[in-house]
C-alpha cells in the first residue's frame, strides 16, 4: 500500500495524540514502514532523520541490534506476569541497577510518564497522611509540564494542555522559574515567601531539573534547583524531580539532579528508560518514605496503586539492555558529541535571519525562530517543510529543538544541521 493509502485508512479510524485532526486534510499523515539508526523510512522509499528521537525516547537509534537481541531473548522466556505477589529477574535487576546508579533505595514501577508523576504525587500525600498531616496542596514551577492525566495536569503550567480541565484539578500552587541566572535571587525570594505562608499545606514541590522541555525548552539554573530543594526539604515539603524527559544522559549527566548537587525525595523516570522500545516508568524513592508504608495489612498503610503492565518483562529487558549500553561510556562520549553539534549549529544557523537564542544543554539543542512569513501556524509549517527536506521536526510554538539519538554519526549531524538551516531559510 502507498503512503496515501495508509493515510486514508488511518484517518478513518485513528484519533491521534496532540493533534488537530483537521490539519491532516492538507497535510497527510506520514506512514512509517521501517526505521534504522536515526532514519525513518516511508512506504515510497523516502527517508527522514528523526531529529526529535520520536518524542525524546529513542536514545540509541531505531532498531538497535543489542536491544533487539535482548528483547528477542526475553520474549522466548517470559512476556509478562503481574507484579503483585510475583516477580521476575528483569524487574529485579533493573530496580537494583537504577537504585545503585541513582543512590535511591526503592523502585516503584509504572508504565508511562504521566502515571509515574501520579504515583509520586499520591505517594507524597499519603506519606504525610501517615504522619498525621493533612497537606492537600502541591507546588510547581511556572512554565512547567508533567503530563496529561489529571493529577499531572494539575501541577503543570502549560495552558495549551490544561486550561480546558481546570475545574477537575487538585489543589496546586505555582512559583516563578528563573528567566536567567540574574533572575535566580528573585525566583528564590518568591519561593521563600510562598513557603513561609503555605508550607504546612504543601505535600511536595515538583519540577523538571535544568530544562523545562515542553515549556519551550527553557534552560534554567542548577543553583536555583539546589537552593529551592533545600528550602523545601528544610520545611518538610517533599521534592519530586520529574526527569522523564531530561534523565538518561539528556542534560550531560546520567541524571540531571547530579548537576544540581542535591537529592530529591522522589525521582520520576520514563521515556528513554527502554531506549524507545516499550512503555515503562519508575519512581525512585528512599527507605525512609518506604518504611512509612511498611506494616501489617490490617493497619491500612499499604500504597495501593497499580497498573496491569507494571514491571512488564519485555519492557524491563529493553531497559536493562539500555543500561548495558550506557556502561560503554556513553555520557562521557556525549560531551564531545554535544560540543561538535553545538559548533555546527552555531556555524550554520547562528547568523541566519530569524534564529534567536541558540542554546545547548547536554544533548538538547534549541532556538527560537522569528520573522516567519507564512500563513499556517509556525509549528505546522516547520513540520511540513522539514519532511519535504527529509527531517522530522516538531516545534514547540516558535521553538525548534534538536534531540537526536546518541548514536548519530558526524555525517548525520551535518545532514541534520543542513536540513534545519534550509527550513529556516525557507520560512523567514
Short mmCIF file of C-alpha atoms in Angstrom, two decimals:
data_model
loop_
_atom_site.label_atom_id
_atom_site.label_comp_id
_atom_site.label_asym_id
_atom_site.label_seq_id
_atom_site.Cartn_x
_atom_site.Cartn_y
_atom_site.Cartn_z
CA UNK A 1 0.00 0.00 0.00
CA UNK A 2 1.23 3.55 -0.72
CA UNK A 3 1.63 6.40 1.75
CA UNK A 4 -1.71 7.82 0.58
CA UNK A 5 -3.46 4.51 1.06
CA UNK A 6 -2.25 4.14 4.63
CA UNK A 7 -3.18 7.78 5.35
CA UNK A 8 -6.76 7.25 4.15
CA UNK A 9 -7.20 4.14 6.29
CA UNK A 10 -5.61 5.82 9.30
CA UNK A 11 -7.82 8.92 9.40
CA UNK A 12 -10.88 6.72 9.07
CA UNK A 13 -10.15 5.06 12.40
CA UNK A 14 -7.36 6.71 14.48
CA UNK A 15 -7.64 9.82 16.65
CA UNK A 16 -4.03 10.98 17.02
CA UNK A 17 -2.46 12.50 20.17
CA UNK A 18 -1.51 16.17 20.43
CA UNK A 19 -3.11 16.78 17.05
CA UNK A 20 -5.91 18.71 15.44
CA UNK A 21 -7.16 16.06 13.04
CA UNK A 22 -8.40 18.79 10.70
CA UNK A 23 -4.73 19.54 9.88
CA UNK A 24 -4.44 16.20 8.14
CA UNK A 25 -6.79 17.30 5.35
CA UNK A 26 -3.99 19.44 3.86
CA UNK A 27 -1.03 17.66 5.41
CA UNK A 28 -1.33 13.87 5.09
CA UNK A 29 -0.03 11.75 7.93
CA UNK A 30 3.34 10.17 7.17
CA UNK A 31 3.15 6.36 7.42
CA UNK A 32 6.44 4.80 8.52
CA UNK A 33 7.36 1.39 7.16
CA UNK A 34 10.66 0.85 8.94
CA UNK A 35 13.43 2.58 10.85
CA UNK A 36 17.16 2.13 11.37
CA UNK A 37 19.56 4.30 13.36
CA UNK A 38 18.48 7.95 13.07
CA UNK A 39 16.38 7.34 9.94
CA UNK A 40 12.67 6.66 9.40
CA UNK A 41 11.53 5.20 6.06
CA UNK A 42 8.09 5.58 4.47
CA UNK A 43 6.27 3.27 2.04
CA UNK A 44 7.66 5.05 -1.00
CA UNK A 45 11.32 4.69 -0.11
CA UNK A 46 11.83 8.19 1.30
CA UNK A 47 13.92 8.59 4.45
CA UNK A 48 13.71 11.14 7.23
CA UNK A 49 16.11 12.00 10.05
CA UNK A 50 14.36 11.51 13.38
CA UNK A 51 15.66 14.76 14.88
CA UNK A 52 13.44 14.51 17.96
CA UNK A 53 14.12 10.88 18.95
CA UNK A 54 10.41 10.13 18.46
CA UNK A 55 9.27 12.35 21.34
CA UNK A 56 12.60 12.12 23.16
CA UNK A 57 12.57 8.37 23.81
CA UNK A 58 14.88 6.83 21.21
CA UNK A 59 18.29 7.18 22.83
CA UNK A 60 20.33 4.70 20.81
CA UNK A 61 18.71 4.85 17.41
CA UNK A 62 15.94 2.77 15.91
CA UNK A 63 16.32 -0.98 15.61
CA UNK A 64 19.44 -1.12 17.74
CA UNK A 65 20.93 -4.62 17.34
CA UNK A 66 21.80 -5.14 21.01
CA UNK A 67 18.41 -4.05 22.36
CA UNK A 68 16.75 -6.12 19.63
CA UNK A 69 18.74 -9.16 20.73
CA UNK A 70 17.83 -8.79 24.40
CA UNK A 71 14.16 -8.25 23.58
CA UNK A 72 14.10 -11.38 21.40
CA UNK A 73 15.79 -13.42 24.13
CA UNK A 74 13.23 -12.27 26.69
CA UNK A 75 10.17 -12.90 24.52
CA UNK A 76 11.06 -16.59 24.33
CA UNK A 77 11.23 -16.80 28.14
CA UNK A 78 8.56 -14.59 29.72
CA UNK A 79 6.45 -11.87 28.13
CA UNK A 80 4.58 -10.63 31.20
CA UNK A 81 3.43 -11.58 34.66
CA UNK A 82 1.66 -9.50 37.28
CA UNK A 83 3.98 -7.85 39.80
CA UNK A 84 1.54 -8.18 42.72
CA UNK A 85 2.69 -11.23 44.66
CA UNK A 86 5.04 -12.35 41.87
CA UNK A 87 8.32 -11.06 40.49
CA UNK A 88 10.86 -11.80 37.76
CA UNK A 89 14.59 -11.29 37.16
CA UNK A 90 14.32 -8.45 34.64
CA UNK A 91 12.38 -6.23 37.06
CA UNK A 92 14.60 -7.18 40.00
CA UNK A 93 17.82 -6.48 38.12
CA UNK A 94 16.51 -3.21 36.67
CA UNK A 95 15.37 -1.92 40.07
CA UNK A 96 18.69 -2.86 41.67
CA UNK A 97 20.69 -1.19 38.91
CA UNK A 98 18.64 2.02 38.94
CA UNK A 99 18.96 2.28 42.71
CA UNK A 100 22.72 1.73 42.53
CA UNK A 101 23.12 4.34 39.79
CA UNK A 102 20.94 6.97 41.45
CA UNK A 103 21.58 6.48 45.16
CA UNK A 104 17.94 5.78 45.95
CA UNK A 105 16.83 2.62 47.75
CA UNK A 106 13.40 1.71 46.42
CA UNK A 107 11.87 1.49 42.95
CA UNK A 108 8.12 1.61 42.21
CA UNK A 109 7.13 0.67 38.63
CA UNK A 110 4.59 2.45 36.45
CA UNK A 111 4.01 2.32 32.71
CA UNK A 112 4.30 5.90 31.36
CA UNK A 113 5.46 9.35 32.38
CA UNK A 114 2.12 10.80 33.44
CA UNK A 115 1.34 7.72 35.54
CA UNK A 116 4.78 8.00 37.08
CA UNK A 117 4.04 11.56 38.21
CA UNK A 118 0.67 10.44 39.60
CA UNK A 119 2.46 7.80 41.68
CA UNK A 120 4.89 10.34 43.12
CA UNK A 121 2.12 12.84 43.97
CA UNK A 122 0.00 10.19 45.66
CA UNK A 123 2.95 8.67 47.48
CA UNK A 124 3.98 12.06 48.84
CA UNK A 125 0.50 12.97 50.02
CA UNK A 126 -0.04 9.53 51.57
CA UNK A 127 3.33 9.67 53.31
CA UNK A 128 2.40 12.92 55.06
CA UNK A 129 -1.01 11.50 55.91
CA UNK A 130 0.62 8.54 57.64
CA UNK A 131 2.43 11.09 59.83
CA UNK A 132 -0.91 12.63 60.76
CA UNK A 133 -0.52 15.64 58.48
CA UNK A 134 -3.15 16.84 56.01
CA UNK A 135 -1.19 18.51 53.20
CA UNK A 136 -3.56 18.74 50.23
CA UNK A 137 -1.60 21.16 48.01
CA UNK A 138 1.20 20.69 45.51
CA UNK A 139 3.70 23.27 44.34
CA UNK A 140 5.23 23.54 40.88
CA UNK A 141 7.14 25.97 38.69
CA UNK A 142 5.57 28.35 36.23
CA UNK A 143 6.02 27.11 32.64
CA UNK A 144 6.37 23.51 33.81
CA UNK A 145 4.85 20.39 32.27
CA UNK A 146 4.42 17.00 33.93
CA UNK A 147 1.99 15.02 31.80
CA UNK A 148 -1.65 14.95 30.84
CA UNK A 149 -3.52 12.82 33.36
CA UNK A 150 -5.49 14.94 35.81
CA UNK A 151 -3.01 14.98 38.68
CA UNK A 152 -0.10 15.63 36.35
CA UNK A 153 -2.03 18.39 34.58
CA UNK A 154 -2.85 19.96 37.94
CA UNK A 155 0.82 20.62 38.65
CA UNK A 156 1.66 21.67 35.10
CA UNK A 157 1.55 25.21 33.79
CA UNK A 158 1.32 25.00 30.00
CA UNK A 159 -2.14 26.39 29.32
CA UNK A 160 -2.49 24.70 25.95
CA UNK A 161 -2.78 21.35 27.71
CA UNK A 162 -4.51 22.20 30.98
CA UNK A 163 -6.89 25.17 30.69
CA UNK A 164 -9.87 23.13 29.47
CA UNK A 165 -9.77 20.83 32.50
CA UNK A 166 -9.02 23.31 35.30
CA UNK A 167 -12.26 22.59 37.19
CA UNK A 168 -11.12 18.98 37.70
CA UNK A 169 -7.74 19.65 39.30
CA UNK A 170 -6.35 19.02 42.76
CA UNK A 171 -5.13 22.00 44.77
CA UNK A 172 -1.93 23.47 43.42
CA UNK A 173 0.35 26.50 43.73
CA UNK A 174 2.96 27.87 41.36
CA UNK A 175 6.18 29.77 41.90
CA UNK A 176 8.32 31.59 39.32
CA UNK A 177 11.03 29.83 37.35
CA UNK A 178 14.13 32.00 36.85
CA UNK A 179 14.31 33.52 33.39
CA UNK A 180 18.13 33.52 33.52
CA UNK A 181 20.99 33.44 36.03
CA UNK A 182 20.42 37.05 37.07
CA UNK A 183 16.80 36.20 37.89
CA UNK A 184 17.65 33.42 40.37
CA UNK A 185 17.55 35.61 43.52
CA UNK A 186 14.10 36.97 42.61
CA UNK A 187 12.76 33.45 41.98
CA UNK A 188 14.19 32.13 45.25
CA UNK A 189 12.73 35.07 47.16
CA UNK A 190 9.30 34.41 45.68
CA UNK A 191 9.57 30.75 46.66
CA UNK A 192 10.63 31.64 50.19
CA UNK A 193 7.65 33.95 50.65
CA UNK A 194 5.25 31.29 49.36
CA UNK A 195 6.74 28.56 51.54
CA UNK A 196 6.58 30.69 54.68
CA UNK A 197 2.86 31.08 54.11
CA UNK A 198 1.91 27.66 52.77
CA UNK A 199 4.50 25.02 53.68
CA UNK A 200 2.24 23.30 56.20
CA UNK A 201 -0.29 22.70 53.44
CA UNK A 202 2.11 21.58 50.69
CA UNK A 203 2.88 17.90 50.20
CA UNK A 204 5.52 18.28 47.50
CA UNK A 205 7.28 20.62 45.13
CA UNK A 206 7.62 19.10 41.64
CA UNK A 207 9.99 20.41 38.98
CA UNK A 208 11.91 19.38 35.87
CA UNK A 209 15.56 19.99 36.76
CA UNK A 210 17.62 22.11 34.32
CA UNK A 211 15.25 22.05 31.32
CA UNK A 212 11.51 22.64 31.07
CA UNK A 213 11.17 20.66 27.87
CA UNK A 214 7.53 21.13 26.88
CA UNK A 215 7.85 24.68 28.20
CA UNK A 216 9.65 25.73 25.01
CA UNK A 217 12.94 24.12 26.04
CA UNK A 218 13.56 26.66 28.79
CA UNK A 219 17.01 26.10 30.32
CA UNK A 220 17.46 27.31 33.89
CA UNK A 221 19.89 27.34 36.76
CA UNK A 222 21.19 24.26 38.59
CA UNK A 223 21.87 26.53 41.56
CA UNK A 224 18.20 27.52 41.70
CA UNK A 225 17.23 23.84 41.76
CA UNK A 226 19.73 23.21 44.55
CA UNK A 227 18.63 26.13 46.73
CA UNK A 228 14.91 25.56 46.11
CA UNK A 229 15.21 21.89 47.01
CA UNK A 230 16.99 22.67 50.27
CA UNK A 231 14.41 25.32 51.19
CA UNK A 232 11.52 22.90 50.66
CA UNK A 233 13.05 19.93 52.42
CA UNK A 234 14.02 22.07 55.42
CA UNK A 235 10.33 22.88 55.88
CA UNK A 236 9.09 19.31 55.50
CA UNK A 237 7.96 19.69 51.88
CA UNK A 238 8.90 16.75 49.70
CA UNK A 239 10.68 17.40 46.41
CA UNK A 240 9.85 15.47 43.24
CA UNK A 241 12.23 15.67 40.30
CA UNK A 242 10.48 14.93 37.03
CA UNK A 243 13.33 13.58 34.91
CA UNK A 244 11.02 11.84 32.47
CA UNK A 245 12.42 13.87 29.57
CA UNK A 246 15.79 15.00 30.96
CA UNK A 247 17.02 11.77 32.52
CA UNK A 248 19.31 9.16 30.99
CA UNK A 249 22.01 11.47 29.72
CA UNK A 250 19.99 14.21 28.01
CA UNK A 251 21.39 17.07 30.09
CA UNK A 252 25.02 15.88 30.09
CA UNK A 253 24.92 13.62 33.16
CA UNK A 254 23.10 10.32 33.59
CA UNK A 255 20.55 12.07 35.82
CA UNK A 256 20.04 15.81 35.82
CA UNK A 257 19.94 16.00 39.62
CA UNK A 258 23.65 15.10 39.71
CA UNK A 259 24.46 18.56 38.31
CA UNK A 260 22.30 20.22 40.98
CA UNK A 261 24.26 18.72 43.89
CA UNK A 262 21.08 17.83 45.71
CA UNK A 263 18.87 14.76 46.02
CA UNK A 264 15.06 14.88 45.79
CA UNK A 265 12.69 12.68 47.77
CA UNK A 266 11.23 11.17 44.59
CA UNK A 267 12.75 10.75 41.13
CA UNK A 268 10.44 10.12 38.15
CA UNK A 269 11.93 8.37 35.12
CA UNK A 270 10.40 7.20 31.84
CA UNK A 271 10.80 7.99 28.09
CA UNK A 272 14.40 6.93 27.35
CA UNK A 273 14.40 4.24 30.02
CA UNK A 274 13.80 1.48 27.43
CA UNK A 275 15.69 3.17 24.62
CA UNK A 276 12.39 3.98 22.94
CA UNK A 277 11.20 0.38 22.61
CA UNK A 278 8.35 -0.11 25.08
CA UNK A 279 6.38 1.90 27.67
CA UNK A 280 7.88 1.85 31.16
CA UNK A 281 8.33 4.26 34.05
CA UNK A 282 9.66 4.17 37.60
CA UNK A 283 9.51 6.27 40.72
CA UNK A 284 12.67 6.03 42.78
CA UNK A 285 12.49 6.96 46.45
CA UNK A 286 14.11 6.45 49.83
CA UNK A 287 13.85 3.82 52.52
CA UNK A 288 12.50 6.47 54.90
CA UNK A 289 9.48 7.02 52.63
CA UNK A 290 9.05 3.29 52.02
CA UNK A 291 9.14 2.41 55.73
CA UNK A 292 6.19 4.65 56.48
CA UNK A 293 4.02 2.27 54.44
CA UNK A 294 5.59 -0.93 55.78
CA UNK A 295 3.22 -2.56 58.31
CA UNK A 296 0.78 -5.45 58.69
CA UNK A 297 -2.01 -5.14 56.13
CA UNK A 298 -4.61 -4.61 58.85
CA UNK A 299 -3.02 -1.29 59.77
CA UNK A 300 -4.20 0.10 56.42
CA UNK A 301 -0.87 1.63 55.43
CA UNK A 302 -0.43 -0.05 52.04
CA UNK A 303 0.22 2.04 48.94
CA UNK A 304 -2.47 0.52 46.73
CA UNK A 305 -1.56 1.86 43.32
CA UNK A 306 -1.17 -0.48 40.36
CA UNK A 307 -1.05 -0.89 36.59
CA UNK A 308 -1.83 -4.12 34.78
CA UNK A 309 1.52 -4.00 32.98
CA UNK A 310 3.60 -2.91 35.98
CA UNK A 311 7.19 -4.08 35.56
CA UNK A 312 6.49 -5.73 32.21
CA UNK A 313 9.25 -8.25 31.49
CA UNK A 314 9.75 -7.21 27.86
CA UNK A 315 10.00 -3.52 28.76
CA UNK A 316 12.38 -4.28 31.64
CA UNK A 317 14.56 -6.35 29.30
CA UNK A 318 14.86 -3.36 26.98
CA UNK A 319 15.62 -1.09 29.94
CA UNK A 320 18.37 -3.41 31.16
CA UNK A 321 19.81 -3.52 27.64
CA UNK A 322 19.72 0.28 27.56
CA UNK A 323 21.66 0.45 30.83
CA UNK A 324 24.17 -2.02 29.38
CA UNK A 325 24.79 0.43 26.54
CA UNK A 326 25.30 3.30 28.98
CA UNK A 327 28.07 1.26 30.61
CA UNK A 328 30.09 1.78 27.41
CA UNK A 329 30.90 5.36 28.42
CA UNK A 330 28.04 6.99 26.55
CA UNK A 331 27.63 10.00 28.85
CA UNK A 332 31.30 10.90 28.56
CA UNK A 333 31.31 10.40 24.78
CA UNK A 334 28.25 12.62 24.50
CA UNK A 335 30.19 15.57 25.90
CA UNK A 336 32.32 15.70 22.76
CA UNK A 337 29.32 14.93 20.55
CA UNK A 338 27.36 17.78 22.16
CA UNK A 339 30.24 20.21 21.64
CA UNK A 340 30.57 19.17 17.99
CA UNK A 341 26.83 19.55 17.34
CA UNK A 342 26.81 22.95 19.05
CA UNK A 343 29.69 24.12 16.88
CA UNK A 344 27.96 23.01 13.69
CA UNK A 345 24.68 24.64 14.73
CA UNK A 346 26.45 27.89 15.53
CA UNK A 347 28.30 27.83 12.22
CA UNK A 348 25.30 27.02 10.03
CA UNK A 349 22.40 28.62 11.93
CA UNK A 350 23.93 31.19 14.28
CA UNK A 351 23.99 34.02 11.77
CA UNK A 352 20.77 33.17 9.93
CA UNK A 353 17.97 35.68 9.91
CA UNK A 354 15.27 34.71 12.38
CA UNK A 355 17.38 32.43 14.60
CA UNK A 356 17.37 33.64 18.20
CA UNK A 357 18.72 32.25 21.47
CA UNK A 358 20.60 29.29 20.02
CA UNK A 359 21.44 27.16 23.05
CA UNK A 360 22.52 23.71 24.23
CA UNK A 361 22.40 21.64 27.39
CA UNK A 362 23.93 18.20 27.02
CA UNK A 363 22.17 16.52 24.10
CA UNK A 364 19.36 19.08 23.90
CA UNK A 365 19.69 21.90 21.36
CA UNK A 366 17.14 24.63 20.69
CA UNK A 367 16.47 28.05 19.23
CA UNK A 368 13.54 30.38 18.59
CA UNK A 369 12.50 31.21 15.04
CA UNK A 370 11.28 34.77 14.49
CA UNK A 371 10.13 36.61 11.39
CA UNK A 372 8.08 33.76 9.96
CA UNK A 373 6.38 34.86 6.73
CA UNK A 374 3.83 32.13 6.11
CA UNK A 375 0.11 31.84 6.78
CA UNK A 376 -0.01 28.44 8.50
CA UNK A 377 0.92 28.35 12.18
CA UNK A 378 4.66 28.18 12.54
CA UNK A 379 4.89 24.77 14.16
CA UNK A 380 2.92 23.14 11.35
CA UNK A 381 4.93 24.96 8.67
CA UNK A 382 8.23 23.81 10.19
CA UNK A 383 6.97 20.23 10.45
CA UNK A 384 5.81 20.22 6.82
CA UNK A 385 8.92 21.90 5.40
CA UNK A 386 11.12 19.59 7.45
CA UNK A 387 9.50 16.50 5.96
CA UNK A 388 9.98 17.92 2.48
CA UNK A 389 13.68 18.23 3.29
CA UNK A 390 13.97 14.81 4.91
CA UNK A 391 13.96 15.70 8.60
CA UNK A 392 11.35 15.19 11.34
CA UNK A 393 10.97 18.36 13.44
CA UNK A 394 8.13 19.03 15.86
CA UNK A 395 8.44 22.60 17.21
CA UNK A 396 7.02 23.88 20.48
CA UNK A 397 5.30 27.08 19.29
CA UNK A 398 8.24 29.07 17.86
CA UNK A 399 10.92 26.90 19.49
CA UNK A 400 12.71 24.46 17.21
CA UNK A 401 14.70 21.81 19.04
CA UNK A 402 17.11 19.04 18.09
CA UNK A 403 17.27 15.98 20.34
CA UNK A 404 18.96 13.27 18.29
CA UNK A 405 19.85 9.70 19.19
CA UNK A 406 23.22 9.37 20.90
CA UNK A 407 24.36 7.14 18.04
CA UNK A 408 24.14 9.90 15.41
CA UNK A 409 27.24 10.00 13.20
CA UNK A 410 29.23 13.10 12.19
CA UNK A 411 27.82 12.87 8.66
CA UNK A 412 24.27 12.58 10.01
CA UNK A 413 24.89 15.63 12.20
CA UNK A 414 25.91 17.63 9.14
CA UNK A 415 22.86 16.38 7.25
CA UNK A 416 20.56 17.32 10.14
CA UNK A 417 22.03 20.79 10.65
CA UNK A 418 21.96 21.45 6.93
CA UNK A 419 18.29 20.48 6.72
CA UNK A 420 17.40 22.73 9.66
CA UNK A 421 19.22 25.63 8.02
CA UNK A 422 17.20 25.07 4.84
CA UNK A 423 13.96 25.06 6.86
CA UNK A 424 14.90 28.39 8.47
CA UNK A 425 15.79 29.99 5.14
CA UNK A 426 12.59 28.78 3.53
CA UNK A 427 10.32 30.19 6.24
CA UNK A 428 11.92 33.56 7.08
#
